[in-house]
PDB file of C-alpha atoms in Angstrom:
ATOM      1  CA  UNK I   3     -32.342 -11.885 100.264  1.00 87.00           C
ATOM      2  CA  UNK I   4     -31.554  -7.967  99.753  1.00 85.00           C
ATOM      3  CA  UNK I   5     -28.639  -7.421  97.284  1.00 87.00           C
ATOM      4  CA  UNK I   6     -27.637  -5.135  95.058  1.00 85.00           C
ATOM      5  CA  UNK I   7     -25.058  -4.296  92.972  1.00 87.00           C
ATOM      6  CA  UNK I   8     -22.588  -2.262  93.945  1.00 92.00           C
ATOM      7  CA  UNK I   9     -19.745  -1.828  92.359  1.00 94.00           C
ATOM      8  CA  UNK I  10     -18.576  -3.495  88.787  1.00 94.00           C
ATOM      9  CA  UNK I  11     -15.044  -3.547  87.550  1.00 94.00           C
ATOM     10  CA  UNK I  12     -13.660  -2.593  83.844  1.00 95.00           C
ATOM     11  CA  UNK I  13     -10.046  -2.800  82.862  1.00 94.00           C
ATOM     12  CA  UNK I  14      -7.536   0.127  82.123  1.00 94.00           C
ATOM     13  CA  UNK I  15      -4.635   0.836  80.663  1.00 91.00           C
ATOM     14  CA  UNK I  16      -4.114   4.876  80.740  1.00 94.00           C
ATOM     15  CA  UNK I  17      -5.925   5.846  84.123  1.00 95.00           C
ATOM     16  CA  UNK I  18      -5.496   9.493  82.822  1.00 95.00           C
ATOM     17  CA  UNK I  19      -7.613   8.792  79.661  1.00 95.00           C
ATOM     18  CA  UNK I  20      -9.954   6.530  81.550  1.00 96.00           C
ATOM     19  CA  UNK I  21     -10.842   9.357  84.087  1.00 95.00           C
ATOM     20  CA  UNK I  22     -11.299  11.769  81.616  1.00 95.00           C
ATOM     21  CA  UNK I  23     -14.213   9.352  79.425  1.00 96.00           C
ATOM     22  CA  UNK I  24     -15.963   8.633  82.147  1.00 97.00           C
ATOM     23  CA  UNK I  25     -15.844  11.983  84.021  1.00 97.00           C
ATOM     24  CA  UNK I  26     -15.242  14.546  81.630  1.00 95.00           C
ATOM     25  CA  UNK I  27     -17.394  12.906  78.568  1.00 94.00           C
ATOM     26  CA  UNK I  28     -19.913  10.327  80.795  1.00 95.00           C
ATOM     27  CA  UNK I  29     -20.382  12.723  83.667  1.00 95.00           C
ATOM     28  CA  UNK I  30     -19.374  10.218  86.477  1.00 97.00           C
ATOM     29  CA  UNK I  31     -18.423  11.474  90.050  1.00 97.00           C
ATOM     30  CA  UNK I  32     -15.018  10.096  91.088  1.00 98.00           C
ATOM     31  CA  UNK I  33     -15.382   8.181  94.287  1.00 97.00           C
ATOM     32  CA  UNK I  34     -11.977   7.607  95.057  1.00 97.00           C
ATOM     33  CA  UNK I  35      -8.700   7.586  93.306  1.00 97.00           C
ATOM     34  CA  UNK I  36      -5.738   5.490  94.455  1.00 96.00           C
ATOM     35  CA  UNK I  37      -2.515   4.200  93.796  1.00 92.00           C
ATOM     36  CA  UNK I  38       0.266   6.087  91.072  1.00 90.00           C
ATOM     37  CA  UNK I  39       0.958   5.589  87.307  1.00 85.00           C
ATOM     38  CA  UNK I  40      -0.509   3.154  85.851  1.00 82.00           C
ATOM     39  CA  UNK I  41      -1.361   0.903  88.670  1.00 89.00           C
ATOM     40  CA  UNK I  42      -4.574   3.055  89.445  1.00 95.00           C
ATOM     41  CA  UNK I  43      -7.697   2.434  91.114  1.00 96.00           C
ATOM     42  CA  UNK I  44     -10.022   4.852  90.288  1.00 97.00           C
ATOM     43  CA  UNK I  45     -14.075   4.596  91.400  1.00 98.00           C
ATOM     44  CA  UNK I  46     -16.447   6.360  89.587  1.00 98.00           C
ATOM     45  CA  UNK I  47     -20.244   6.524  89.459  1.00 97.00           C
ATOM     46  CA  UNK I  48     -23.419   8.501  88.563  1.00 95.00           C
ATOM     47  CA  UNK I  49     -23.827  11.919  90.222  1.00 93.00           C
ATOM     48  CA  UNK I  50     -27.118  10.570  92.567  1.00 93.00           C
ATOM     49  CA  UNK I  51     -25.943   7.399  92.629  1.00 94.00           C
ATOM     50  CA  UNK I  52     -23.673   6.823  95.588  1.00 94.00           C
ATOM     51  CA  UNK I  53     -24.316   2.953  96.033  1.00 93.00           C
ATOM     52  CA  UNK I  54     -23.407   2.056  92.386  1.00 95.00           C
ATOM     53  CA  UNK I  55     -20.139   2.162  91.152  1.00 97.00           C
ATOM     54  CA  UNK I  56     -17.660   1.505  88.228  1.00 97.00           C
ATOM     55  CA  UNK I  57     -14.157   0.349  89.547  1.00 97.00           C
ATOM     56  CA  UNK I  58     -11.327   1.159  86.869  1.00 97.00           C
ATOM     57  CA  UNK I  59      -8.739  -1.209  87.511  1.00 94.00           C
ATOM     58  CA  UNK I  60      -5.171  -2.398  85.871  1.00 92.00           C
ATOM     59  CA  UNK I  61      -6.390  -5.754  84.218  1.00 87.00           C
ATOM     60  CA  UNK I  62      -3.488  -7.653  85.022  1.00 77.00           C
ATOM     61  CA  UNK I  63      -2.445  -6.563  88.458  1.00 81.00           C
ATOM     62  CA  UNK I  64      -3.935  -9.589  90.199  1.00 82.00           C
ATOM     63  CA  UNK I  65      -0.192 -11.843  91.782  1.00 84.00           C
ATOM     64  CA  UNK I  66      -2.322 -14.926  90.251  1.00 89.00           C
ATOM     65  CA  UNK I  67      -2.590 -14.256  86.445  1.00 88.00           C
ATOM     66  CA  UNK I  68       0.137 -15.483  84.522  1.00 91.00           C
ATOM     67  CA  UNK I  69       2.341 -13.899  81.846  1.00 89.00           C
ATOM     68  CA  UNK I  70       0.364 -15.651  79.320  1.00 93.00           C
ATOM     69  CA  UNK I  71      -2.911 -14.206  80.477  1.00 93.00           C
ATOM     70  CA  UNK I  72      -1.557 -11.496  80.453  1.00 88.00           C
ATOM     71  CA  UNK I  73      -0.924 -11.064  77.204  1.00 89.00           C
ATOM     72  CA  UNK I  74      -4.056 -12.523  76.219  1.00 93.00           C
ATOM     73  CA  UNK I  75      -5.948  -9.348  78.523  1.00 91.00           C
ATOM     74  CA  UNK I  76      -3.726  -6.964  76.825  1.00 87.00           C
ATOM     75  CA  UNK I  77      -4.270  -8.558  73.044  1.00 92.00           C
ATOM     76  CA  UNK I  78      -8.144  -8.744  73.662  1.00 93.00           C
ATOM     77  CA  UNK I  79      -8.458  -5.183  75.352  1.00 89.00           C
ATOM     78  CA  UNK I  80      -6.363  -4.011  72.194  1.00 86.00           C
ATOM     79  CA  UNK I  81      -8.900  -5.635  69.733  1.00 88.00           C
ATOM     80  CA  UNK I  82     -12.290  -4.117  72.696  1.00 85.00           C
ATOM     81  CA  UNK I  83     -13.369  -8.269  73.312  1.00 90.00           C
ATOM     82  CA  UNK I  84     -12.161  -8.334  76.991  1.00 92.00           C
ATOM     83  CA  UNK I  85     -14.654  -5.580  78.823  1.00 92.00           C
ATOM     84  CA  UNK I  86     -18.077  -3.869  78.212  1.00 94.00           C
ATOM     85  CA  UNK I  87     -20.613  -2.433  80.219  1.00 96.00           C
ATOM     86  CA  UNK I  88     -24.559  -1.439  79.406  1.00 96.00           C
ATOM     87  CA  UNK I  89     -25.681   1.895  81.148  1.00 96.00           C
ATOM     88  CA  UNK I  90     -29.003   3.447  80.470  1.00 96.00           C
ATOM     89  CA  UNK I  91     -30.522   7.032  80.460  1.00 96.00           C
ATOM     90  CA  UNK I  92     -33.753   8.747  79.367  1.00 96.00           C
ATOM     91  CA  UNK I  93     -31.949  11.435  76.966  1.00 97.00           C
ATOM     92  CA  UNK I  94     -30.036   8.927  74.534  1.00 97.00           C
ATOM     93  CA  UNK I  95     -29.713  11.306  71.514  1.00 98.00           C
ATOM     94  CA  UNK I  96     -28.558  13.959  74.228  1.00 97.00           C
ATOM     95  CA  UNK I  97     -25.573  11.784  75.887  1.00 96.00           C
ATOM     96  CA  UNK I  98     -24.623  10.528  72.404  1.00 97.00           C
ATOM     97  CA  UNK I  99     -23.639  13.960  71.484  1.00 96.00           C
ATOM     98  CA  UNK I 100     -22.346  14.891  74.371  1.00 95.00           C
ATOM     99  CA  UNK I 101     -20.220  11.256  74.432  1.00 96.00           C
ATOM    100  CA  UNK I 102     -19.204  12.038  71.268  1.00 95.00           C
ATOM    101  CA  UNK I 103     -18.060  15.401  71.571  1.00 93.00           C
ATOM    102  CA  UNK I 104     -15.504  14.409  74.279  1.00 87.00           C
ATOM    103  CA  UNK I 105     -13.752  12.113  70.650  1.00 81.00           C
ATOM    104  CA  UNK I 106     -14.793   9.016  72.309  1.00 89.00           C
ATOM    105  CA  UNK I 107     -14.457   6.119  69.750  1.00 93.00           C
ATOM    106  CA  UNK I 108     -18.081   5.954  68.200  1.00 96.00           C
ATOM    107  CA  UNK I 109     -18.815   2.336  67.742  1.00 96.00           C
ATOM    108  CA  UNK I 110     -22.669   2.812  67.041  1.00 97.00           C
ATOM    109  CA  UNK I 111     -24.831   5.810  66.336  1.00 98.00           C
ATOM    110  CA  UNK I 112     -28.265   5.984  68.226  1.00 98.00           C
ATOM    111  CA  UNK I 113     -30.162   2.708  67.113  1.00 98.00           C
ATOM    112  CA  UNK I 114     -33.912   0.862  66.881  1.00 97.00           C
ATOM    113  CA  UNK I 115     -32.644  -2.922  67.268  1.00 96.00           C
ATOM    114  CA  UNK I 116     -35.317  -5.488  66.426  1.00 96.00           C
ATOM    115  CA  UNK I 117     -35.071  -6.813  69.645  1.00 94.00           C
ATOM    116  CA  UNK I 118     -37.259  -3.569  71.002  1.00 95.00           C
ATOM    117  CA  UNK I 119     -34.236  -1.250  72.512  1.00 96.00           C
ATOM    118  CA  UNK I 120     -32.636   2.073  71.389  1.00 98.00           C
ATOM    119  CA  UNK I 121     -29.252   2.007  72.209  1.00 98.00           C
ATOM    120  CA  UNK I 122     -25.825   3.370  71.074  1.00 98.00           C
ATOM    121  CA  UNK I 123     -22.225   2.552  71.888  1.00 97.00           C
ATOM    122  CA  UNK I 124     -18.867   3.793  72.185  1.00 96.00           C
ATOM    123  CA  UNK I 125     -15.513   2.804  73.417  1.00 95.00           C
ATOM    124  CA  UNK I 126     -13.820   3.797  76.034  1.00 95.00           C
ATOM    125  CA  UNK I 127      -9.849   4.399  76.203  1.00 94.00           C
ATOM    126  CA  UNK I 128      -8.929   0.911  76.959  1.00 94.00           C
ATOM    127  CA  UNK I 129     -11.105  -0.496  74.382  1.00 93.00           C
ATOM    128  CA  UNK I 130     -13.931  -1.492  76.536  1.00 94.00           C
ATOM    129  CA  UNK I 131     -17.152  -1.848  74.934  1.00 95.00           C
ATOM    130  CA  UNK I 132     -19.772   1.541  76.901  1.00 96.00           C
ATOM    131  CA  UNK I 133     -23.505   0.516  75.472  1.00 96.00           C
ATOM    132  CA  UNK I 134     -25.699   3.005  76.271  1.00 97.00           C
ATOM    133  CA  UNK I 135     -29.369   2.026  76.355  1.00 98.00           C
ATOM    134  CA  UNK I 136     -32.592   4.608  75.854  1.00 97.00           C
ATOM    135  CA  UNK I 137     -34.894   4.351  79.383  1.00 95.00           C
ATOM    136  CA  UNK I 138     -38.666   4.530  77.902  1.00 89.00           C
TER     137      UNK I 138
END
């Protein structure tokens, strides 16, 4: 078989503040942007990249979730449990600072973990948890 990923899907609740993190402070291309208010679609993905892609979605817009669910995807996006995504890059100390210039909710400064990875992590405007991984 030949797959690949092509497109993975994080919640949002302010599309506004969700396009600027991950094109203003990540550097993401936006791929498309559809829809009006808050019930957004908005693709985004690496400049070089044009088969991978992040979809920022409204969590509960699906006809089939419930109002229950709902509020159980709006009280775990509130306390960052409901989303997360790892990315990668060769310049971690670089992207950290330029992450964290943009006031992007520093969750974890540049790190050796014991388990043989750099890595840092943020979170974005919808409380999803942005791990950021050092390529050696």
């Amino acid at each position: 078989m030949d797959i690949t990923i092509h497109t993975s899907a994080l919640p949002h609740n302010d599309p506004d503040a969700s396009l600027a993190f991950y094109r203003d402070a990540l550097g993401f291309e936006v791929r498309s942007d559809v829809g009006q208010g808050r019930m957004r679609w908005i693709t985004v993905g690496p400049a070089g990249q044009p088969d991978t892609s992040i979809l920022l979605a409204p969590p509960a817009a699906d006809p089939g979730v419930t109002e229950d669910e709902r509020r159980t995807i709006t009280e775990m996006m509130a306390k960052g449990t409901y989303g997360w995504i790892l990315l990668a890059t060769r310049d971690l100390d670089g992207t950290f600072q330029k992450v964290q210039a943009g006031d992007a909710e520093v969750v974890q400064e540049p790190t050796e973990q014991p388990y043989g990875i750099r890595d840092c992590a943020f979170r974005d405007p919808a409380g999803n948890m942005v791990r950021i991984q050092e390529l050696r």
